[in-house]
C-alpha positions as a LaTeX table, in Angstrom:
\begin{tabular}{lrrr}
\hline
Residue & $x$ (\AA) & $y$ (\AA) & $z$ (\AA) \\
\hline
Met1 & 1.17 & 10.56 & 2.74 \\
Ala2 & $-2.21$ & 8.98 & 2.47 \\
Ser3 & $-3.82$ & 8.05 & 5.80 \\
Ala4 & $-3.19$ & 4.70 & 7.47 \\
Phe5 & $-6.93$ & 3.99 & 7.07 \\
Thr6 & $-6.68$ & 4.20 & 3.30 \\
His7 & $-3.49$ & 2.12 & 3.09 \\
Val8 & $-5.19$ & $-0.63$ & 5.10 \\
Phe9 & $-8.45$ & $-0.32$ & 3.12 \\
Val10 & $-6.61$ & $-0.77$ & $-0.20$ \\
Ala11 & $-4.78$ & $-3.83$ & 1.19 \\
Ala12 & $-8.08$ & $-5.41$ & 2.27 \\
Ala13 & $-9.72$ & $-4.65$ & $-1.08$ \\
Leu14 & $-6.75$ & $-6.09$ & $-2.99$ \\
Gly15 & $-6.88$ & $-9.18$ & $-0.77$ \\
Lys16 & $-10.53$ & $-9.72$ & $-1.59$ \\
Ala17 & $-9.85$ & $-9.16$ & $-5.29$ \\
Val18 & $-6.90$ & $-11.56$ & $-5.38$ \\
Ser19 & $-8.43$ & $-14.34$ & $-3.35$ \\
Pro20 & $-12.18$ & $-14.87$ & $-3.34$ \\
Glu21 & $-11.76$ & $-17.97$ & $-1.13$ \\
Lys22 & $-11.39$ & $-17.82$ & 2.63 \\
Met23 & $-7.83$ & $-16.94$ & 3.55 \\
Pro24 & $-6.08$ & $-17.54$ & 6.89 \\
Leu25 & $-5.79$ & $-14.72$ & 9.40 \\
Arg26 & $-2.05$ & $-14.41$ & 8.73 \\
Phe27 & $-2.80$ & $-13.47$ & 5.09 \\
Trp28 & $-4.95$ & $-10.53$ & 6.21 \\
Thr29 & $-2.67$ & $-9.52$ & 9.08 \\
Leu30 & 0.45 & $-9.55$ & 6.93 \\
Gly31 & $-1.34$ & $-7.75$ & 4.11 \\
Leu32 & $-2.38$ & $-4.94$ & 6.43 \\
Phe33 & 1.11 & $-4.82$ & 7.95 \\
Cys34 & 2.76 & $-4.66$ & 4.51 \\
Ser35 & 0.48 & $-1.79$ & 3.50 \\
Leu36 & 1.79 & 0.26 & 6.44 \\
Leu37 & 5.38 & $-1.00$ & 6.51 \\
Pro38 & 6.91 & 1.70 & 4.25 \\
Asp39 & 6.07 & 4.41 & 6.78 \\
Leu40 & 8.39 & 2.84 & 9.33 \\
Asp41 & 10.95 & 5.02 & 7.57 \\
Ile42 & 9.70 & 7.97 & 9.62 \\
Val43 & 12.15 & 6.84 & 12.31 \\
Thr44 & 14.86 & 8.24 & 10.02 \\
Phe45 & 13.79 & 11.74 & 11.11 \\
Arg46 & 14.82 & 10.82 & 14.69 \\
Leu47 & 18.08 & 9.32 & 13.40 \\
Gly48 & 19.03 & 12.56 & 11.64 \\
Ile49 & 18.75 & 11.10 & 8.14 \\
Pro50 & 17.61 & 13.84 & 5.73 \\
Tyr51 & 14.22 & 13.47 & 4.05 \\
Arg52 & 15.72 & 13.35 & 0.55 \\
His53 & 18.33 & 10.71 & 1.47 \\
Met54 & 17.90 & 7.26 & $-0.08$ \\
Phe55 & 16.94 & 5.94 & 3.36 \\
Gly56 & 14.95 & 9.05 & 4.31 \\
His57 & 11.15 & 9.26 & 4.41 \\
Arg58 & 9.57 & 8.14 & 1.13 \\
Gly59 & 12.93 & 6.77 & $-0.01$ \\
Phe60 & 13.96 & 3.12 & $-0.33$ \\
Met61 & 11.16 & 1.75 & 1.88 \\
His62 & 8.59 & 3.30 & $-0.49$ \\
Ser63 & 10.31 & 1.89 & $-3.60$ \\
Leu64 & 9.23 & $-0.88$ & $-5.95$ \\
Pro65 & 12.40 & $-2.95$ & $-5.31$ \\
Phe66 & 11.65 & $-2.81$ & $-1.57$ \\
Ala67 & 8.06 & $-3.95$ & $-2.24$ \\
Leu68 & 9.37 & $-6.86$ & $-4.33$ \\
Ile69 & 11.76 & $-7.93$ & $-1.56$ \\
Val70 & 8.95 & $-7.74$ & 1.01 \\
Gly71 & 6.54 & $-9.70$ & $-1.20$ \\
Val72 & 9.01 & $-12.54$ & $-1.73$ \\
Leu73 & 10.14 & $-12.62$ & 1.92 \\
Val74 & 6.61 & $-12.67$ & 3.33 \\
Val75 & 5.53 & $-15.61$ & 1.17 \\
Thr76 & 8.79 & $-17.48$ & 1.74 \\
Leu77 & 8.67 & $-17.08$ & 5.52 \\
Ala78 & 4.94 & $-17.05$ & 6.32 \\
Phe79 & 3.55 & $-19.47$ & 3.73 \\
Arg80 & 6.11 & $-22.29$ & 3.85 \\
Thr81 & 3.56 & $-24.97$ & 2.96 \\
Val82 & 2.85 & $-23.31$ & $-0.39$ \\
Pro83 & 5.20 & $-24.92$ & $-2.94$ \\
Arg84 & 7.85 & $-22.39$ & $-3.94$ \\
Phe85 & 7.26 & $-20.80$ & $-7.35$ \\
Ser86 & 3.90 & $-22.55$ & $-7.79$ \\
Gly87 & 0.94 & $-20.59$ & $-9.15$ \\
Lys88 & $-0.38$ & $-19.93$ & $-5.63$ \\
Trp89 & 3.10 & $-18.84$ & $-4.47$ \\
Trp90 & 3.26 & $-16.23$ & $-7.27$ \\
Val91 & $-0.25$ & $-14.98$ & $-6.51$ \\
Leu92 & 0.66 & $-14.52$ & $-2.85$ \\
Ala93 & 4.00 & $-12.87$ & $-3.67$ \\
Gly94 & 2.20 & $-10.61$ & $-6.14$ \\
Tyr95 & $-0.36$ & $-9.65$ & $-3.53$ \\
Phe96 & 2.21 & $-8.76$ & $-0.87$ \\
Phe97 & 4.26 & $-6.87$ & $-3.46$ \\
Ala98 & 1.15 & $-4.98$ & $-4.58$ \\
Val99 & 0.00 & $-3.97$ & $-1.09$ \\
Thr100 & 3.50 & $-2.82$ & $-0.15$ \\
Ala101 & 3.91 & $-0.93$ & $-3.46$ \\
Ser102 & 0.43 & 0.57 & $-3.15$ \\
His103 & 1.71 & 2.59 & $-0.21$ \\
Gly104 & 4.11 & 4.55 & $-2.42$ \\
Val105 & 1.54 & 4.90 & $-5.19$ \\
Leu106 & $-1.04$ & 6.35 & $-2.80$ \\
Asp107 & 1.54 & 8.70 & $-1.30$ \\
Ala108 & 2.49 & 9.84 & $-4.81$ \\
Met109 & $-1.14$ & 10.93 & $-5.25$ \\
Thr110 & $-0.95$ & 13.39 & $-2.35$ \\
Ser111 & $-0.45$ & 17.13 & $-2.28$ \\
Gly112 & 2.60 & 17.14 & $-0.02$ \\
Gly113 & 6.16 & 16.03 & 0.52 \\
Tyr114 & 8.99 & 15.61 & $-1.97$ \\
Gly115 & 7.68 & 12.64 & $-3.92$ \\
Ile116 & 8.45 & 8.93 & $-3.87$ \\
Ala117 & 11.77 & 7.28 & $-4.77$ \\
Phe118 & 10.05 & 4.49 & $-6.72$ \\
Phe119 & 13.31 & 3.14 & $-8.17$ \\
Ser120 & 15.60 & 3.43 & $-5.13$ \\
Pro121 & 18.34 & 2.19 & $-4.65$ \\
Phe122 & 19.01 & 2.40 & $-8.39$ \\
Asp123 & 17.72 & 5.96 & $-8.74$ \\
Asn124 & 16.81 & 8.23 & $-5.85$ \\
Thr125 & 14.76 & 10.65 & $-7.98$ \\
Arg126 & 11.47 & 11.46 & $-6.26$ \\
Tyr127 & 8.26 & 11.26 & $-8.26$ \\
Phe128 & 4.64 & 12.25 & $-7.88$ \\
Leu129 & 1.87 & 10.92 & $-10.08$ \\
Pro130 & 0.58 & 13.46 & $-12.62$ \\
Trp131 & $-2.79$ & 13.34 & $-10.85$ \\
Arg132 & $-2.61$ & 14.27 & $-7.14$ \\
Pro133 & $-6.16$ & 14.53 & $-5.74$ \\
Leu134 & $-5.38$ & 13.40 & $-2.17$ \\
Val135 & $-4.82$ & 15.85 & 0.66 \\
Val136 & $-1.58$ & 14.86 & 2.41 \\
Ser137 & $-2.23$ & 13.28 & 5.79 \\
Pro138 & $-0.81$ & 14.79 & 8.97 \\
Ile139 & 1.88 & 12.78 & 10.71 \\
Gly140 & 0.55 & 11.87 & 14.13 \\
Val141 & $-2.84$ & 11.30 & 15.66 \\
Tyr142 & $-3.61$ & 14.85 & 16.81 \\
Gly143 & $-3.61$ & 16.36 & 13.32 \\
Phe144 & $-6.34$ & 13.93 & 12.35 \\
Phe145 & $-8.79$ & 15.48 & 14.77 \\
Ser146 & $-8.82$ & 18.78 & 12.94 \\
Arg147 & $-10.13$ & 20.39 & 9.77 \\
Trp148 & $-7.04$ & 19.05 & 7.99 \\
Gly149 & $-7.89$ & 15.48 & 9.03 \\
Leu150 & $-11.46$ & 15.92 & 7.80 \\
Asn151 & $-10.14$ & 17.15 & 4.43 \\
Val152 & $-7.85$ & 14.12 & 4.21 \\
Ile153 & $-10.67$ & 11.64 & 4.87 \\
Thr154 & $-13.02$ & 13.43 & 2.47 \\
Ser155 & $-10.50$ & 13.34 & $-0.39$ \\
Glu156 & $-9.65$ & 9.69 & 0.27 \\
Leu157 & $-13.30$ & 8.63 & 0.42 \\
Leu158 & $-13.99$ & 10.37 & $-2.87$ \\
Trp159 & $-10.88$ & 9.38 & $-4.84$ \\
Ile160 & $-9.86$ & 6.00 & $-3.35$ \\
Trp161 & $-12.54$ & 4.33 & $-1.25$ \\
Met162 & $-15.57$ & 4.85 & $-3.51$ \\
Pro163 & $-13.84$ & 3.85 & $-6.81$ \\
Thr164 & $-12.17$ & 0.87 & $-5.11$ \\
Leu165 & $-15.48$ & $-0.34$ & $-3.66$ \\
Leu166 & $-17.15$ & 0.06 & $-7.05$ \\
Leu167 & $-14.44$ & $-1.97$ & $-8.78$ \\
Leu168 & $-14.60$ & $-4.63$ & $-6.07$ \\
Val169 & $-18.38$ & $-4.96$ & $-6.38$ \\
Ile170 & $-18.06$ & $-5.26$ & $-10.17$ \\
Leu171 & $-15.38$ & $-7.95$ & $-9.75$ \\
Ile172 & $-17.50$ & $-9.91$ & $-7.26$ \\
Leu173 & $-20.57$ & $-9.73$ & $-9.51$ \\
Phe174 & $-18.46$ & $-10.81$ & $-12.49$ \\
Arg175 & $-17.11$ & $-13.82$ & $-10.54$ \\
Arg176 & $-20.62$ & $-14.83$ & $-9.48$ \\
Arg177 & $-21.81$ & $-14.65$ & $-13.06$ \\
Leu178 & $-18.90$ & $-16.82$ & $-14.23$ \\
His179 & $-19.69$ & $-19.48$ & $-11.64$ \\
Arg180 & $-23.38$ & $-19.84$ & $-12.49$ \\
\hline
\end{tabular}
């Protein structure tokens, strides 16, 4: 998996890209939560559910249908004043879908595991992206304070953080130019 730092960073960058205006704290909090939510499936190890099972690690909770359900539920429950199915409602649902789905996409860019069940529950086939530059992150805090953790952060800074920041700066400059 990619590190929690990178999942949260991507959620924050997507939030800034989607909404240049000031957003309430719940938008940011829920965005960061949704970016980490798929990894709650690690409890399945403790429950004896095999890794490759539909509900195992990187299974249903890393899938696109799960991300869609989360996106719709978050907007429906946490943004009740936004008229349902309005333009703003769809933007918010799209954002929460994207940050939840980004978790699986980032994990599919790593060098470890069995892949992501992007289409679960309809198809439990596990996929990686053809390009996998990220060093898989250790599970747990202690592994991060090692050479492995340093390699993870280095690969994520190079392949995710720097390109994302560059795209965000370009988007912000483009918006400023449009509003002159």
